[in-house]
Short mmCIF file of C-alpha atoms and ligand atoms in Angstrom, two decimals:
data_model
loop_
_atom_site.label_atom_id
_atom_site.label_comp_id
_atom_site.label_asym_id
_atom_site.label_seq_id
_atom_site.Cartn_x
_atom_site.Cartn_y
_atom_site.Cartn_z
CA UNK A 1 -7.46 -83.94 -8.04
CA UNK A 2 -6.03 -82.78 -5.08
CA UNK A 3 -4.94 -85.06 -2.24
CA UNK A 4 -5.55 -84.36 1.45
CA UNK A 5 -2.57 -86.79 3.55
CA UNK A 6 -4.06 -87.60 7.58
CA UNK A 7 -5.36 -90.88 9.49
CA UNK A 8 -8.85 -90.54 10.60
CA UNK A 9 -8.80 -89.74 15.05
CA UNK A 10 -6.79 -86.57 13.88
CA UNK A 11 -8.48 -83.47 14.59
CA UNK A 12 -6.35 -81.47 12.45
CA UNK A 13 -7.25 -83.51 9.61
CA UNK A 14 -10.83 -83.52 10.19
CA UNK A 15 -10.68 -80.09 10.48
CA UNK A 16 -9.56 -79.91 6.88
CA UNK A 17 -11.83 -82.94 5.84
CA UNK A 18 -14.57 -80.25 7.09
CA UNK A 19 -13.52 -77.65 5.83
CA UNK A 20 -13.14 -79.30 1.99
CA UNK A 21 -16.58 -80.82 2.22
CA UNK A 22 -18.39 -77.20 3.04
CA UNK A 23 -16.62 -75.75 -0.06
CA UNK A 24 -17.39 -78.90 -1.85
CA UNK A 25 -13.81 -79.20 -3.11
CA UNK A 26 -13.50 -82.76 -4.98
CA UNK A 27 -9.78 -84.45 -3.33
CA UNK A 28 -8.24 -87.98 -2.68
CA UNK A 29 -7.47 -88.74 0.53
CA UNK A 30 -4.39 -91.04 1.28
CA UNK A 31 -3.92 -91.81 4.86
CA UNK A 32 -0.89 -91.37 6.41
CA UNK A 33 -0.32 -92.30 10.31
CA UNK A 34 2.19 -89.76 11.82
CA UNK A 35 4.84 -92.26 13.27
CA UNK A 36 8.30 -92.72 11.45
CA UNK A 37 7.06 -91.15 8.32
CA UNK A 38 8.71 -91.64 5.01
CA UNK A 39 11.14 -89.01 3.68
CA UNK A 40 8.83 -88.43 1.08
CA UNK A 41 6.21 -87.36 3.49
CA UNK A 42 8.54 -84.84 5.11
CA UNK A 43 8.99 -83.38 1.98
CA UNK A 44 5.20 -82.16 2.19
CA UNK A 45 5.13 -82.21 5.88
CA UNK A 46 8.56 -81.16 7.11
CA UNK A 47 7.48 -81.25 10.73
CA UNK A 48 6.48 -84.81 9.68
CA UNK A 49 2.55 -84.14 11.01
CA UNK A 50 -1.00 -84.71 9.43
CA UNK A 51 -2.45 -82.83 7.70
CA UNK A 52 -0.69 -81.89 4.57
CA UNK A 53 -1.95 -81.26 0.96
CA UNK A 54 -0.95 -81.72 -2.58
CA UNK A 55 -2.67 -79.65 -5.60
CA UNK A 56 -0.29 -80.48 -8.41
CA UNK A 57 2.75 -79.16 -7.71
CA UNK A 58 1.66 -77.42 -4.70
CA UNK A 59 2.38 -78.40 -1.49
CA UNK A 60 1.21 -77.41 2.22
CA UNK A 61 1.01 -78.80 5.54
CA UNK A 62 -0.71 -77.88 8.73
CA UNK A 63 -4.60 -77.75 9.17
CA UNK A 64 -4.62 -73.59 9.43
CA UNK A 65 -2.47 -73.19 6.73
CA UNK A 66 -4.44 -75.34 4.13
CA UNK A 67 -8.04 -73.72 5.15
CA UNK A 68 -6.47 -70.66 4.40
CA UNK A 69 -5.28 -71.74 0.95
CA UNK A 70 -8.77 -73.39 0.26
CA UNK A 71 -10.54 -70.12 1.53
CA UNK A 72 -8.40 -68.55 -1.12
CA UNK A 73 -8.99 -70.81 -4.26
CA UNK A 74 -12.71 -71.37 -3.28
CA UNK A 75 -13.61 -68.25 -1.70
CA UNK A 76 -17.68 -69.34 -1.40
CA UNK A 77 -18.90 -70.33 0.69
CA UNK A 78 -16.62 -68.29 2.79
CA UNK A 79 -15.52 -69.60 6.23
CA UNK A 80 -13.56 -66.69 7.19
CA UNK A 81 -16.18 -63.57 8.21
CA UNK A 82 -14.88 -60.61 6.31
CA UNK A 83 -15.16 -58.12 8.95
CA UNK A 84 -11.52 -57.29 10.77
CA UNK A 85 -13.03 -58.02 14.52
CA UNK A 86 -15.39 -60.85 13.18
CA UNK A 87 -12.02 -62.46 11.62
CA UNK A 88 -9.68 -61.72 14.07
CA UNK A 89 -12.22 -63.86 16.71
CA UNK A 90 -12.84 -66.60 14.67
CA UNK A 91 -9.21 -67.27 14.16
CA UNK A 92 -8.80 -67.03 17.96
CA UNK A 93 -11.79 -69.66 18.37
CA UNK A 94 -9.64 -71.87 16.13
CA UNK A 95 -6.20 -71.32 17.64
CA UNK A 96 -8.63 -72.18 21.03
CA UNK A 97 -9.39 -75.39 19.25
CA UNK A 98 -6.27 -75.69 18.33
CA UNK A 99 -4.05 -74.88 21.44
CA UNK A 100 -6.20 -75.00 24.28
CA UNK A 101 -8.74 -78.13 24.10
CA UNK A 102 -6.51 -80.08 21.82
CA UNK A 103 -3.42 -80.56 24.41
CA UNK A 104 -6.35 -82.14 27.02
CA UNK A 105 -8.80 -83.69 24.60
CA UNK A 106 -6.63 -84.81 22.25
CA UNK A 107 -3.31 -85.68 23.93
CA UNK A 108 -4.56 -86.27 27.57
CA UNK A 109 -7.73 -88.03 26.94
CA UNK A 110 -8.24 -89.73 23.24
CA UNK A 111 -4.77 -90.67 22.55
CA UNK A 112 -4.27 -92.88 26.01
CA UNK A 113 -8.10 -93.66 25.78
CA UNK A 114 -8.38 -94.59 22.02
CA UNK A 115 -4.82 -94.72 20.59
CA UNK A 116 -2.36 -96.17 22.82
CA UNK A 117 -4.43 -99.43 23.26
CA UNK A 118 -5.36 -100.46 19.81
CA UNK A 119 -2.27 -99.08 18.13
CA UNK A 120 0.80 -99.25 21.09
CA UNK A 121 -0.79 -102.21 22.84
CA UNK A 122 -0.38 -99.95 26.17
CA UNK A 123 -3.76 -99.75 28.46
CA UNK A 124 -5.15 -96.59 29.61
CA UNK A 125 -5.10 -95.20 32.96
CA UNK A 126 -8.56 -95.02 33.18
CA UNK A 127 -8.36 -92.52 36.69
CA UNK A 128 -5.71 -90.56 35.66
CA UNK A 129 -8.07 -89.63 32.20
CA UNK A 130 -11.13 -89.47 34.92
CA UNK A 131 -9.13 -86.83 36.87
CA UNK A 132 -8.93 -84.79 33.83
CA UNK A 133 -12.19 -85.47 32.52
CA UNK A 134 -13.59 -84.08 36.05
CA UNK A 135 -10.79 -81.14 36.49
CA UNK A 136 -9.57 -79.49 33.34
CA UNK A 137 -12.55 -80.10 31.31
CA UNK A 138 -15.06 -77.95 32.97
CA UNK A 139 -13.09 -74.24 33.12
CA UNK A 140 -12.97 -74.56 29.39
CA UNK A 141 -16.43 -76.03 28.76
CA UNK A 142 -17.71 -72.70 31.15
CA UNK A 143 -16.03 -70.40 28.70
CA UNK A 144 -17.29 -71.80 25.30
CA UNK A 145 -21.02 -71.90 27.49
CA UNK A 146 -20.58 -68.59 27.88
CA UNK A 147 -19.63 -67.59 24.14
CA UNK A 148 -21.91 -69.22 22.59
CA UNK A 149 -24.90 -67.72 24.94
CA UNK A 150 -27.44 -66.53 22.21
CA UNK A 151 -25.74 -67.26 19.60
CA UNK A 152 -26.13 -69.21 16.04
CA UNK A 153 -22.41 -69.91 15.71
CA UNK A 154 -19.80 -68.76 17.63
CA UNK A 155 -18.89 -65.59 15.50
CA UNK A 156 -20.78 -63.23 13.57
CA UNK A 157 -24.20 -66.06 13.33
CA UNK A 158 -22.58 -67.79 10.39
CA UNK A 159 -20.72 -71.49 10.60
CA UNK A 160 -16.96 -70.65 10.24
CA UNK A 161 -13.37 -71.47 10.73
CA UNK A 162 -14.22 -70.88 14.59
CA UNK A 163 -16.61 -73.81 14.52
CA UNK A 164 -14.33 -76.18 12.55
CA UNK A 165 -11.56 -75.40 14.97
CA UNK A 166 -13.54 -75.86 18.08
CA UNK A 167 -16.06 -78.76 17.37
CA UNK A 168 -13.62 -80.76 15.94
CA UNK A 169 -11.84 -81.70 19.04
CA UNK A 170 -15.32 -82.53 20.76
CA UNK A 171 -15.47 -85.02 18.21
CA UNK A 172 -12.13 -87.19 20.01
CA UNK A 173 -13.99 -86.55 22.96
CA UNK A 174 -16.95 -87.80 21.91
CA UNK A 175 -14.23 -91.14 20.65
CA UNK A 176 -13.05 -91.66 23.71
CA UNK A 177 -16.57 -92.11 25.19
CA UNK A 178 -16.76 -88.78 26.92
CA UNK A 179 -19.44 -86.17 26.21
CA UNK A 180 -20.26 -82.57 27.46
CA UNK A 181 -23.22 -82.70 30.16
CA UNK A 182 -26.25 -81.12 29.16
CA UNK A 183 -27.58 -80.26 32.13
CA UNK A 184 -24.65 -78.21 33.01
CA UNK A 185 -23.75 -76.71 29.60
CA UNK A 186 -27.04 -76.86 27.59
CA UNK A 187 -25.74 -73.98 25.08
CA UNK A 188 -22.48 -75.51 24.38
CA UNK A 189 -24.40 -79.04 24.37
CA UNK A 190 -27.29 -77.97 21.83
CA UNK A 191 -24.34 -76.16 19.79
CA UNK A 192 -22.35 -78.74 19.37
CA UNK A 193 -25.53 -81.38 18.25
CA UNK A 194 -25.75 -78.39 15.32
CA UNK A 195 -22.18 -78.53 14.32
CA UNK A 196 -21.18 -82.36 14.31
CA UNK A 197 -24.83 -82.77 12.26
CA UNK A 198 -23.82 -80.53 9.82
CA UNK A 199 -23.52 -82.74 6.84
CA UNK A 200 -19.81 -82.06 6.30
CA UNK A 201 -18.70 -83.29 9.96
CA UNK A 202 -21.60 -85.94 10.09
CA UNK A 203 -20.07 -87.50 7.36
CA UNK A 204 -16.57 -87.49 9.03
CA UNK A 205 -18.02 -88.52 12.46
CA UNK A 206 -19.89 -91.95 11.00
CA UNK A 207 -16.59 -93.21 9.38
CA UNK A 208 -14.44 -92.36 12.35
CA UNK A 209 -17.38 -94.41 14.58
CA UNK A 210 -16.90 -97.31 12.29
CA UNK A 211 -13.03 -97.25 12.23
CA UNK A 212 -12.44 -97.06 16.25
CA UNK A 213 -15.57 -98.95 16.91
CA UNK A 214 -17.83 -96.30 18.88
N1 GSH B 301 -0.68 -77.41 14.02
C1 GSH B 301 -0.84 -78.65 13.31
C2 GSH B 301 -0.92 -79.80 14.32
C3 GSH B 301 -0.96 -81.14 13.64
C4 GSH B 301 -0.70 -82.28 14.60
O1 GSH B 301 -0.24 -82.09 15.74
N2 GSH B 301 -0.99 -83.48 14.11
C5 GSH B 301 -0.68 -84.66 14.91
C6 GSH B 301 -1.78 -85.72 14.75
S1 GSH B 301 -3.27 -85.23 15.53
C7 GSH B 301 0.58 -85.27 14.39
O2 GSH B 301 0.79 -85.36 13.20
N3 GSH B 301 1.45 -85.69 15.31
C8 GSH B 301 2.67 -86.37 14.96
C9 GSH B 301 3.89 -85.69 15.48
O3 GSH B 301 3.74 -84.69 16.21
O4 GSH B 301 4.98 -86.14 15.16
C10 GSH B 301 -2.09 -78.58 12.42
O5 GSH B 301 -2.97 -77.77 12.71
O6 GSH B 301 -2.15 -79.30 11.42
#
């Protein structure tokens, strides 16, 4: 069976939590929190982050990569479109994910929200996260808006690496107690009910709820 390594509150590791449930790809899951990891855990992981992935003597790390090697071994259903524009966008959307909303979601807004407290006993400053919340949020939220405008799913009307990438950093948002407001982004809002009650991120979502308490 193969083993997929990441603490639940990672996006990168629920991307590829999603991403094994909507191929329906039986694996363990051992987690591993990404501070002063064991030598052993470099070995798969040499940067020393979550995710990585073992299938027998295979090894991987990184969320991209190991989609990419699950698209390959389970190609249905696929969650790369096979068109070269189609494919080329929805690995932008994820790299978007990925690079743009993580750095503020993730780093600026769960981790001193959600992480720091429970795990590094240091309290949040609650108007510094406000301050993004109001300022750097918005530009990005008014660009997805606009993507998604009357569309299914982000690229080519069928739920894809795109979506994984992008809705899965929503989901610390979500953690931290933050949400997108519907009355000013309705599309993005109604998209994002769709994606996180797919079954595969749904779920992902209820167990991360019970660990953090949210
Ligand atoms: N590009 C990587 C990013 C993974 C990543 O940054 N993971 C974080 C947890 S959310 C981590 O392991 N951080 C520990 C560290 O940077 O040492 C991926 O997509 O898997």
């Amino acid at each position: 069976m193969p083993i997929l390594y990441g603490a639940f509150g990672s996006p990168f590791v629920r991307k590829a939590l999603v991403a094994l449930a909507e191929k329906g790809i039986p694996f363990d899951h051992e987690q591993v929190i990404p501070i002063n990891v064991s030598p052993e855990f470099k070995k798969i992981s040499p940067l020393g982050k979550i995710p990585a992935f073992r299938d027998s003597d295979r090894t991987l790390a990184d969320s991209s990569v190991i989609i990419a090697y699950l698209e390959k071994i389970k190609p249905q259903p696929p969650l790369y479109p096979s068109d070269a524009y189609d494919y080329a966008r929805a690995l932008w959307f994820e790299e978007y994910g990925d690079s743009g909303l993580a750095p503020i979601m993730g780093f600026k807004i769960f981790f001193p929200k959600v992480v720091a407290p429970r795990f590094l006993n240091r309290q949040p400053d609650l108007a510094a996260i406000q301050k993004v919340v109001d300022e750097e949020l918005p530009p990005l939220f008014d660009y997805l808006e606009s993507e998604i405008d009357g569309k299914e799913w982000l690229v080519a009307d069928r739920f894809s690496i795109a979506d994984i990438g992008v809705a899965t950093q929503f989901v610390n948002l979500n953690l931290a107690g933050y949400s997108v407001d519907a009355k000013r982004w309705p599309k993005l809002t109604a998209y994002l009910a769709k994606a996180h009650n797919r079954p595969s991120f749904k779920a992902i979502i209820d167990k991360e709820k019970a660990a953090f308490g949210s």
